[in-house]
Amino acid sequence: MNDQSDTDTIWIFGYGSLIWDPGFDPAERALARLPDYERSFCLRSLVHRGTPEAPGLVLALDAGPGGCSGVAYSVRKGQEDDVMAYLRARELVTSAYLERWVPVDLEDGRRVTAVTYVIDRHHDQYCGGLTAEEQAAIIAQSTGGRGPNRDYLYNTSAHLGELGIPDSALDALAARVRELTS
C-alpha cells in the first residue's frame, strides 16, 4: 500500500452517522477500512439519541479483530480548525469517545492517518455486551435532541447498504426495531 502523500491533509473516518451526515464539505470521500476496531452499539446516548432519563444507543468503535468498513473524508485546506472544532463539539459532547489518529486503508490502496472517535470502555456510558434484543428494545423507544434513535439506526443501515458495505448484524437489528415499532 502507498503511504499518504500529503501529510498535511486531515482525514476523518466515519463509521456511523458521519457516513450519512458528515456535517462538513470534504475535499475527497473514499470507502475505507479501519483494522482492529468494530462498529458496535455500545454507547448510551444521553444527548443526540436519548436523554439522561431514557438513554438511547449509538454506534462506537470498540476494539475487535473484525475491522470496520466506513468512509474517509479529507478536510479542505484552510478548513481544518473549523472542521475539528465542529467534530469535537459533536462527538465529544459527553467525553465517552476518545479522539484517535489511526491508520486507515482507502479503497484505492492508499493508507492514510485519520481522526476517528472510539469508545472509552471506562466511561459510564459504555455498555458493551448488550444482546441484540436489548439493543432493539432501547433503540425502538429512545429519542434525543437529533430525533428518534431508530432513525439513526435506519439511516446508518441504509447508507451502508447503498455504499456496498455489508453489515448483517445492523440490518437484522433494523428489521427487529421495525417489528417493535410497527
mmCIF file with all atom_site columns, C-alpha atoms in Angstrom:
data_model
loop_
_atom_site.group_PDB
_atom_site.id
_atom_site.type_symbol
_atom_site.label_atom_id
_atom_site.label_alt_id
_atom_site.label_comp_id
_atom_site.label_asym_id
_atom_site.label_entity_id
_atom_site.label_seq_id
_atom_site.pdbx_PDB_ins_code
_atom_site.Cartn_x
_atom_site.Cartn_y
_atom_site.Cartn_z
_atom_site.occupancy
_atom_site.B_iso_or_equiv
_atom_site.pdbx_formal_charge
_atom_site.auth_seq_id
_atom_site.auth_comp_id
_atom_site.auth_asym_id
_atom_site.auth_atom_id
_atom_site.pdbx_PDB_model_num
ATOM 1   C CA . MET A 1 1   ? 0.000   0.000  0.000  1.00 0.00 ? 1   MET A CA 1
ATOM 2   C CA . ASN A 1 2   ? 1.054   3.543  -0.645 1.00 0.00 ? 2   ASN A CA 1
ATOM 3   C CA . ASP A 1 3   ? 1.546   5.874  2.260  1.00 0.00 ? 3   ASP A CA 1
ATOM 4   C CA . GLN A 1 4   ? -0.331  9.141  2.423  1.00 0.00 ? 4   GLN A CA 1
ATOM 5   C CA . SER A 1 5   ? 1.480   11.553 0.103  1.00 0.00 ? 5   SER A CA 1
ATOM 6   C CA . ASP A 1 6   ? 0.200   14.801 1.596  1.00 0.00 ? 6   ASP A CA 1
ATOM 7   C CA . THR A 1 7   ? 0.890   14.607 5.310  1.00 0.00 ? 7   THR A CA 1
ATOM 8   C CA . ASP A 1 8   ? -0.753  17.984 5.871  1.00 0.00 ? 8   ASP A CA 1
ATOM 9   C CA . THR A 1 9   ? -4.163  16.623 4.863  1.00 0.00 ? 9   THR A CA 1
ATOM 10  C CA . ILE A 1 10  ? -6.509  15.764 7.716  1.00 0.00 ? 10  ILE A CA 1
ATOM 11  C CA . TRP A 1 11  ? -8.657  12.699 7.125  1.00 0.00 ? 11  TRP A CA 1
ATOM 12  C CA . ILE A 1 12  ? -11.763 11.789 9.125  1.00 0.00 ? 12  ILE A CA 1
ATOM 13  C CA . PHE A 1 13  ? -13.012 8.187  9.387  1.00 0.00 ? 13  PHE A CA 1
ATOM 14  C CA . GLY A 1 14  ? -16.785 7.772  9.676  1.00 0.00 ? 14  GLY A CA 1
ATOM 15  C CA . TYR A 1 15  ? -18.480 4.521  10.654 1.00 0.00 ? 15  TYR A CA 1
ATOM 16  C CA . GLY A 1 16  ? -21.941 5.657  11.842 1.00 0.00 ? 16  GLY A CA 1
ATOM 17  C CA . SER A 1 17  ? -23.756 8.951  11.350 1.00 0.00 ? 17  SER A CA 1
ATOM 18  C CA . LEU A 1 18  ? -20.671 10.592 9.845  1.00 0.00 ? 18  LEU A CA 1
ATOM 19  C CA . ILE A 1 19  ? -21.259 8.310  6.837  1.00 0.00 ? 19  ILE A CA 1
ATOM 20  C CA . TRP A 1 20  ? -24.575 9.969  6.019  1.00 0.00 ? 20  TRP A CA 1
ATOM 21  C CA . ASP A 1 21  ? -24.173 13.294 7.814  1.00 0.00 ? 21  ASP A CA 1
ATOM 22  C CA . PRO A 1 22  ? -20.536 14.392 7.997  1.00 0.00 ? 22  PRO A CA 1
ATOM 23  C CA . GLY A 1 23  ? -21.508 17.995 8.748  1.00 0.00 ? 23  GLY A CA 1
ATOM 24  C CA . PHE A 1 24  ? -18.831 19.485 6.509  1.00 0.00 ? 24  PHE A CA 1
ATOM 25  C CA . ASP A 1 25  ? -17.987 19.591 2.807  1.00 0.00 ? 25  ASP A CA 1
ATOM 26  C CA . PRO A 1 26  ? -14.994 17.264 2.280  1.00 0.00 ? 26  PRO A CA 1
ATOM 27  C CA . ALA A 1 27  ? -12.349 17.667 -0.408 1.00 0.00 ? 27  ALA A CA 1
ATOM 28  C CA . GLU A 1 28  ? -12.403 13.901 -1.015 1.00 0.00 ? 28  GLU A CA 1
ATOM 29  C CA . ARG A 1 29  ? -14.558 10.956 0.052  1.00 0.00 ? 29  ARG A CA 1
ATOM 30  C CA . ALA A 1 30  ? -13.465 7.317  -0.165 1.00 0.00 ? 30  ALA A CA 1
ATOM 31  C CA . LEU A 1 31  ? -14.566 3.956  1.138  1.00 0.00 ? 31  LEU A CA 1
ATOM 32  C CA . ALA A 1 32  ? -12.119 2.904  3.817  1.00 0.00 ? 32  ALA A CA 1
ATOM 33  C CA . ARG A 1 33  ? -11.305 0.150  6.278  1.00 0.00 ? 33  ARG A CA 1
ATOM 34  C CA . LEU A 1 34  ? -10.002 0.529  9.817  1.00 0.00 ? 34  LEU A CA 1
ATOM 35  C CA . PRO A 1 35  ? -8.338  -2.560 11.300 1.00 0.00 ? 35  PRO A CA 1
ATOM 36  C CA . ASP A 1 36  ? -8.582  -3.632 14.945 1.00 0.00 ? 36  ASP A CA 1
ATOM 37  C CA . TYR A 1 37  ? -11.935 -1.947 15.668 1.00 0.00 ? 37  TYR A CA 1
ATOM 38  C CA . GLU A 1 38  ? -15.542 -2.965 15.120 1.00 0.00 ? 38  GLU A CA 1
ATOM 39  C CA . ARG A 1 39  ? -18.749 -0.930 14.792 1.00 0.00 ? 39  ARG A CA 1
ATOM 40  C CA . SER A 1 40  ? -20.884 -1.570 17.911 1.00 0.00 ? 40  SER A CA 1
ATOM 41  C CA . PHE A 1 41  ? -23.987 -0.201 19.620 1.00 0.00 ? 41  PHE A CA 1
ATOM 42  C CA . CYS A 1 42  ? -22.067 0.082  22.889 1.00 0.00 ? 42  CYS A CA 1
ATOM 43  C CA . LEU A 1 43  ? -22.588 3.745  23.799 1.00 0.00 ? 43  LEU A CA 1
ATOM 44  C CA . ARG A 1 44  ? -25.555 5.042  25.753 1.00 0.00 ? 44  ARG A CA 1
ATOM 45  C CA . SER A 1 45  ? -26.673 8.306  24.162 1.00 0.00 ? 45  SER A CA 1
ATOM 46  C CA . LEU A 1 46  ? -27.759 10.951 26.662 1.00 0.00 ? 46  LEU A CA 1
ATOM 47  C CA . VAL A 1 47  ? -27.986 13.867 24.224 1.00 0.00 ? 47  VAL A CA 1
ATOM 48  C CA . HIS A 1 48  ? -28.365 13.146 20.493 1.00 0.00 ? 48  HIS A CA 1
ATOM 49  C CA . ARG A 1 49  ? -30.482 9.939  20.500 1.00 0.00 ? 49  ARG A CA 1
ATOM 50  C CA . GLY A 1 50  ? -31.632 9.694  24.099 1.00 0.00 ? 50  GLY A CA 1
ATOM 51  C CA . THR A 1 51  ? -31.797 11.593 27.365 1.00 0.00 ? 51  THR A CA 1
ATOM 52  C CA . PRO A 1 52  ? -30.265 11.055 30.807 1.00 0.00 ? 52  PRO A CA 1
ATOM 53  C CA . GLU A 1 53  ? -33.665 9.745  31.948 1.00 0.00 ? 53  GLU A CA 1
ATOM 54  C CA . ALA A 1 54  ? -34.112 7.434  28.924 1.00 0.00 ? 54  ALA A CA 1
ATOM 55  C CA . PRO A 1 55  ? -30.750 6.823  27.225 1.00 0.00 ? 55  PRO A CA 1
ATOM 56  C CA . GLY A 1 56  ? -30.606 5.682  23.634 1.00 0.00 ? 56  GLY A CA 1
ATOM 57  C CA . LEU A 1 57  ? -27.816 3.775  21.915 1.00 0.00 ? 57  LEU A CA 1
ATOM 58  C CA . VAL A 1 58  ? -25.374 4.962  19.280 1.00 0.00 ? 58  VAL A CA 1
ATOM 59  C CA . LEU A 1 59  ? -22.528 3.320  17.480 1.00 0.00 ? 59  LEU A CA 1
ATOM 60  C CA . ALA A 1 60  ? -18.957 3.479  18.636 1.00 0.00 ? 60  ALA A CA 1
ATOM 61  C CA . LEU A 1 61  ? -15.753 1.856  17.546 1.00 0.00 ? 61  LEU A CA 1
ATOM 62  C CA . ASP A 1 62  ? -14.831 -0.834 20.043 1.00 0.00 ? 62  ASP A CA 1
ATOM 63  C CA . ALA A 1 63  ? -11.651 -2.890 19.964 1.00 0.00 ? 63  ALA A CA 1
ATOM 64  C CA . GLY A 1 64  ? -12.165 -6.059 17.962 1.00 0.00 ? 64  GLY A CA 1
ATOM 65  C CA . PRO A 1 65  ? -10.476 -8.279 15.409 1.00 0.00 ? 65  PRO A CA 1
ATOM 66  C CA . GLY A 1 66  ? -13.010 -7.885 12.601 1.00 0.00 ? 66  GLY A CA 1
ATOM 67  C CA . GLY A 1 67  ? -12.117 -4.404 11.429 1.00 0.00 ? 67  GLY A CA 1
ATOM 68  C CA . CYS A 1 68  ? -14.618 -1.777 10.378 1.00 0.00 ? 68  CYS A CA 1
ATOM 69  C CA . SER A 1 69  ? -15.521 -0.516 6.923  1.00 0.00 ? 69  SER A CA 1
ATOM 70  C CA . GLY A 1 70  ? -16.734 3.033  6.548  1.00 0.00 ? 70  GLY A CA 1
ATOM 71  C CA . VAL A 1 71  ? -15.994 6.293  4.772  1.00 0.00 ? 71  VAL A CA 1
ATOM 72  C CA . ALA A 1 72  ? -12.917 8.501  4.974  1.00 0.00 ? 72  ALA A CA 1
ATOM 73  C CA . TYR A 1 73  ? -13.173 12.207 4.241  1.00 0.00 ? 73  TYR A CA 1
ATOM 74  C CA . SER A 1 74  ? -10.308 14.600 3.609  1.00 0.00 ? 74  SER A CA 1
ATOM 75  C CA . VAL A 1 75  ? -10.725 18.072 5.011  1.00 0.00 ? 75  VAL A CA 1
ATOM 76  C CA . ARG A 1 76  ? -10.361 21.017 2.636  1.00 0.00 ? 76  ARG A CA 1
ATOM 77  C CA . LYS A 1 77  ? -7.260  23.164 3.083  1.00 0.00 ? 77  LYS A CA 1
ATOM 78  C CA . GLY A 1 78  ? -7.946  26.115 5.326  1.00 0.00 ? 78  GLY A CA 1
ATOM 79  C CA . GLN A 1 79  ? -10.951 24.432 6.988  1.00 0.00 ? 79  GLN A CA 1
ATOM 80  C CA . GLU A 1 80  ? -9.030  22.129 9.323  1.00 0.00 ? 80  GLU A CA 1
ATOM 81  C CA . ASP A 1 81  ? -9.564  24.129 12.535 1.00 0.00 ? 81  ASP A CA 1
ATOM 82  C CA . ASP A 1 82  ? -13.276 24.685 11.853 1.00 0.00 ? 82  ASP A CA 1
ATOM 83  C CA . VAL A 1 83  ? -13.921 21.035 10.969 1.00 0.00 ? 83  VAL A CA 1
ATOM 84  C CA . MET A 1 84  ? -12.039 19.724 14.001 1.00 0.00 ? 84  MET A CA 1
ATOM 85  C CA . ALA A 1 85  ? -13.872 22.154 16.308 1.00 0.00 ? 85  ALA A CA 1
ATOM 86  C CA . TYR A 1 86  ? -17.198 21.066 14.810 1.00 0.00 ? 86  TYR A CA 1
ATOM 87  C CA . LEU A 1 87  ? -16.386 17.351 15.177 1.00 0.00 ? 87  LEU A CA 1
ATOM 88  C CA . ARG A 1 88  ? -15.179 17.736 18.735 1.00 0.00 ? 88  ARG A CA 1
ATOM 89  C CA . ALA A 1 89  ? -18.346 19.614 19.717 1.00 0.00 ? 89  ALA A CA 1
ATOM 90  C CA . ARG A 1 90  ? -20.458 16.904 18.069 1.00 0.00 ? 90  ARG A CA 1
ATOM 91  C CA . GLU A 1 91  ? -18.568 13.766 19.080 1.00 0.00 ? 91  GLU A CA 1
ATOM 92  C CA . LEU A 1 92  ? -17.070 14.663 22.458 1.00 0.00 ? 92  LEU A CA 1
ATOM 93  C CA . VAL A 1 93  ? -20.244 16.112 23.967 1.00 0.00 ? 93  VAL A CA 1
ATOM 94  C CA . THR A 1 94  ? -20.107 13.717 26.968 1.00 0.00 ? 94  THR A CA 1
ATOM 95  C CA . SER A 1 95  ? -16.460 12.594 26.781 1.00 0.00 ? 95  SER A CA 1
ATOM 96  C CA . ALA A 1 96  ? -17.487 8.962  26.163 1.00 0.00 ? 96  ALA A CA 1
ATOM 97  C CA . TYR A 1 97  ? -15.489 8.925  22.931 1.00 0.00 ? 97  TYR A CA 1
ATOM 98  C CA . LEU A 1 98  ? -11.736 9.196  22.678 1.00 0.00 ? 98  LEU A CA 1
ATOM 99  C CA . GLU A 1 99  ? -10.298 11.040 19.695 1.00 0.00 ? 99  GLU A CA 1
ATOM 100 C CA . ARG A 1 100 ? -7.722  8.853  17.965 1.00 0.00 ? 100 ARG A CA 1
ATOM 101 C CA . TRP A 1 101 ? -5.432  9.195  14.950 1.00 0.00 ? 101 TRP A CA 1
ATOM 102 C CA . VAL A 1 102 ? -5.449  5.779  13.298 1.00 0.00 ? 102 VAL A CA 1
ATOM 103 C CA . PRO A 1 103 ? -4.184  4.134  10.094 1.00 0.00 ? 103 PRO A CA 1
ATOM 104 C CA . VAL A 1 104 ? -6.994  3.684  7.567  1.00 0.00 ? 104 VAL A CA 1
ATOM 105 C CA . ASP A 1 105 ? -6.829  1.832  4.254  1.00 0.00 ? 105 ASP A CA 1
ATOM 106 C CA . LEU A 1 106 ? -8.640  3.589  1.405  1.00 0.00 ? 106 LEU A CA 1
ATOM 107 C CA . GLU A 1 107 ? -10.303 1.599  -1.377 1.00 0.00 ? 107 GLU A CA 1
ATOM 108 C CA . ASP A 1 108 ? -7.721  2.824  -3.906 1.00 0.00 ? 108 ASP A CA 1
ATOM 109 C CA . GLY A 1 109 ? -4.844  1.276  -1.921 1.00 0.00 ? 109 GLY A CA 1
ATOM 110 C CA . ARG A 1 110 ? -3.623  4.366  -0.096 1.00 0.00 ? 110 ARG A CA 1
ATOM 111 C CA . ARG A 1 111 ? -3.054  4.192  3.635  1.00 0.00 ? 111 ARG A CA 1
ATOM 112 C CA . VAL A 1 112 ? -3.764  7.459  5.451  1.00 0.00 ? 112 VAL A CA 1
ATOM 113 C CA . THR A 1 113 ? -3.857  8.543  9.045  1.00 0.00 ? 113 THR A CA 1
ATOM 114 C CA . ALA A 1 114 ? -7.368  9.580  10.013 1.00 0.00 ? 114 ALA A CA 1
ATOM 115 C CA . VAL A 1 115 ? -9.101  11.048 13.022 1.00 0.00 ? 115 VAL A CA 1
ATOM 116 C CA . THR A 1 116 ? -11.883 8.922  14.436 1.00 0.00 ? 116 THR A CA 1
ATOM 117 C CA . TYR A 1 117 ? -13.744 8.525  17.682 1.00 0.00 ? 117 TYR A CA 1
ATOM 118 C CA . VAL A 1 118 ? -13.547 5.291  19.691 1.00 0.00 ? 118 VAL A CA 1
ATOM 119 C CA . ILE A 1 119 ? -15.369 4.293  22.841 1.00 0.00 ? 119 ILE A CA 1
ATOM 120 C CA . ASP A 1 120 ? -13.783 4.851  26.234 1.00 0.00 ? 120 ASP A CA 1
ATOM 121 C CA . ARG A 1 121 ? -14.511 1.484  27.866 1.00 0.00 ? 121 ARG A CA 1
ATOM 122 C CA . HIS A 1 122 ? -14.018 3.089  31.290 1.00 0.00 ? 122 HIS A CA 1
ATOM 123 C CA . HIS A 1 123 ? -16.717 5.720  30.738 1.00 0.00 ? 123 HIS A CA 1
ATOM 124 C CA . ASP A 1 124 ? -20.045 5.128  32.487 1.00 0.00 ? 124 ASP A CA 1
ATOM 125 C CA . GLN A 1 125 ? -21.899 5.364  29.144 1.00 0.00 ? 125 GLN A CA 1
ATOM 126 C CA . TYR A 1 126 ? -20.090 2.288  27.803 1.00 0.00 ? 126 TYR A CA 1
ATOM 127 C CA . CYS A 1 127 ? -22.490 -0.654 27.576 1.00 0.00 ? 127 CYS A CA 1
ATOM 128 C CA . GLY A 1 128 ? -20.727 -3.374 25.598 1.00 0.00 ? 128 GLY A CA 1
ATOM 129 C CA . GLY A 1 129 ? -22.245 -6.823 25.835 1.00 0.00 ? 129 GLY A CA 1
ATOM 130 C CA . LEU A 1 130 ? -25.923 -5.948 25.346 1.00 0.00 ? 130 LEU A CA 1
ATOM 131 C CA . THR A 1 131 ? -27.817 -8.591 23.391 1.00 0.00 ? 131 THR A CA 1
ATOM 132 C CA . ALA A 1 132 ? -29.360 -7.686 20.055 1.00 0.00 ? 132 ALA A CA 1
ATOM 133 C CA . GLU A 1 133 ? -32.822 -7.880 21.660 1.00 0.00 ? 133 GLU A CA 1
ATOM 134 C CA . GLU A 1 134 ? -31.773 -5.473 24.444 1.00 0.00 ? 134 GLU A CA 1
ATOM 135 C CA . GLN A 1 135 ? -30.366 -3.089 21.837 1.00 0.00 ? 135 GLN A CA 1
ATOM 136 C CA . ALA A 1 136 ? -33.552 -3.259 19.774 1.00 0.00 ? 136 ALA A CA 1
ATOM 137 C CA . ALA A 1 137 ? -35.752 -2.511 22.791 1.00 0.00 ? 137 ALA A CA 1
ATOM 138 C CA . ILE A 1 138 ? -33.698 0.573  23.710 1.00 0.00 ? 138 ILE A CA 1
ATOM 139 C CA . ILE A 1 139 ? -33.438 1.882  20.137 1.00 0.00 ? 139 ILE A CA 1
ATOM 140 C CA . ALA A 1 140 ? -37.158 1.378  19.489 1.00 0.00 ? 140 ALA A CA 1
ATOM 141 C CA . GLN A 1 141 ? -38.216 3.671  22.332 1.00 0.00 ? 141 GLN A CA 1
ATOM 142 C CA . SER A 1 142 ? -35.473 6.312  22.655 1.00 0.00 ? 142 SER A CA 1
ATOM 143 C CA . THR A 1 143 ? -35.449 9.865  21.322 1.00 0.00 ? 143 THR A CA 1
ATOM 144 C CA . GLY A 1 144 ? -32.912 12.658 21.801 1.00 0.00 ? 144 GLY A CA 1
ATOM 145 C CA . GLY A 1 145 ? -32.020 16.091 20.509 1.00 0.00 ? 145 GLY A CA 1
ATOM 146 C CA . ARG A 1 146 ? -31.371 14.797 16.967 1.00 0.00 ? 146 ARG A CA 1
ATOM 147 C CA . GLY A 1 147 ? -34.542 12.734 16.840 1.00 0.00 ? 147 GLY A CA 1
ATOM 148 C CA . PRO A 1 148 ? -35.652 9.134  17.313 1.00 0.00 ? 148 PRO A CA 1
ATOM 149 C CA . ASN A 1 149 ? -32.929 6.603  17.977 1.00 0.00 ? 149 ASN A CA 1
ATOM 150 C CA . ARG A 1 150 ? -34.429 4.280  15.349 1.00 0.00 ? 150 ARG A CA 1
ATOM 151 C CA . ASP A 1 151 ? -33.845 6.908  12.613 1.00 0.00 ? 151 ASP A CA 1
ATOM 152 C CA . TYR A 1 152 ? -30.127 6.850  13.426 1.00 0.00 ? 152 TYR A CA 1
ATOM 153 C CA . LEU A 1 153 ? -30.102 3.057  13.033 1.00 0.00 ? 153 LEU A CA 1
ATOM 154 C CA . TYR A 1 154 ? -32.186 3.071  9.846  1.00 0.00 ? 154 TYR A CA 1
ATOM 155 C CA . ASN A 1 155 ? -30.061 5.796  8.219  1.00 0.00 ? 155 ASN A CA 1
ATOM 156 C CA . THR A 1 156 ? -26.803 4.072  9.064  1.00 0.00 ? 156 THR A CA 1
ATOM 157 C CA . SER A 1 157 ? -28.019 0.670  7.854  1.00 0.00 ? 157 SER A CA 1
ATOM 158 C CA . ALA A 1 158 ? -29.439 2.112  4.626  1.00 0.00 ? 158 ALA A CA 1
ATOM 159 C CA . HIS A 1 159 ? -26.347 4.142  3.785  1.00 0.00 ? 159 HIS A CA 1
ATOM 160 C CA . LEU A 1 160 ? -24.015 1.219  4.447  1.00 0.00 ? 160 LEU A CA 1
ATOM 161 C CA . GLY A 1 161 ? -26.146 -0.819 2.045  1.00 0.00 ? 161 GLY A CA 1
ATOM 162 C CA . GLU A 1 162 ? -26.031 1.911  -0.601 1.00 0.00 ? 162 GLU A CA 1
ATOM 163 C CA . LEU A 1 163 ? -22.242 2.000  -0.306 1.00 0.00 ? 163 LEU A CA 1
ATOM 164 C CA . GLY A 1 164 ? -21.968 -1.768 -0.667 1.00 0.00 ? 164 GLY A CA 1
ATOM 165 C CA . ILE A 1 165 ? -20.691 -2.212 2.883  1.00 0.00 ? 165 ILE A CA 1
ATOM 166 C CA . PRO A 1 166 ? -22.448 -5.258 4.292  1.00 0.00 ? 166 PRO A CA 1
ATOM 167 C CA . ASP A 1 167 ? -23.351 -5.284 7.992  1.00 0.00 ? 167 ASP A CA 1
ATOM 168 C CA . SER A 1 168 ? -25.762 -8.143 8.560  1.00 0.00 ? 168 SER A CA 1
ATOM 169 C CA . ALA A 1 169 ? -25.965 -7.529 12.322 1.00 0.00 ? 169 ALA A CA 1
ATOM 170 C CA . LEU A 1 170 ? -27.015 -3.905 11.769 1.00 0.00 ? 170 LEU A CA 1
ATOM 171 C CA . ASP A 1 171 ? -29.543 -4.941 9.116  1.00 0.00 ? 171 ASP A CA 1
ATOM 172 C CA . ALA A 1 172 ? -31.040 -7.562 11.444 1.00 0.00 ? 172 ALA A CA 1
ATOM 173 C CA . LEU A 1 173 ? -31.213 -5.009 14.263 1.00 0.00 ? 173 LEU A CA 1
ATOM 174 C CA . ALA A 1 174 ? -33.005 -2.535 11.981 1.00 0.00 ? 174 ALA A CA 1
ATOM 175 C CA . ALA A 1 175 ? -35.507 -5.222 10.978 1.00 0.00 ? 175 ALA A CA 1
ATOM 176 C CA . ARG A 1 176 ? -36.170 -6.075 14.639 1.00 0.00 ? 176 ARG A CA 1
ATOM 177 C CA . VAL A 1 177 ? -36.670 -2.408 15.589 1.00 0.00 ? 177 VAL A CA 1
ATOM 178 C CA . ARG A 1 178 ? -39.153 -2.047 12.700 1.00 0.00 ? 178 ARG A CA 1
ATOM 179 C CA . GLU A 1 179 ? -41.087 -5.014 14.114 1.00 0.00 ? 179 GLU A CA 1
ATOM 180 C CA . LEU A 1 180 ? -41.132 -3.439 17.567 1.00 0.00 ? 180 LEU A CA 1
ATOM 181 C CA . THR A 1 181 ? -42.314 -0.056 16.298 1.00 0.00 ? 181 THR A CA 1
ATOM 182 C CA . SER A 1 182 ? -44.943 -1.164 13.779 1.00 0.00 ? 182 SER A CA 1
#
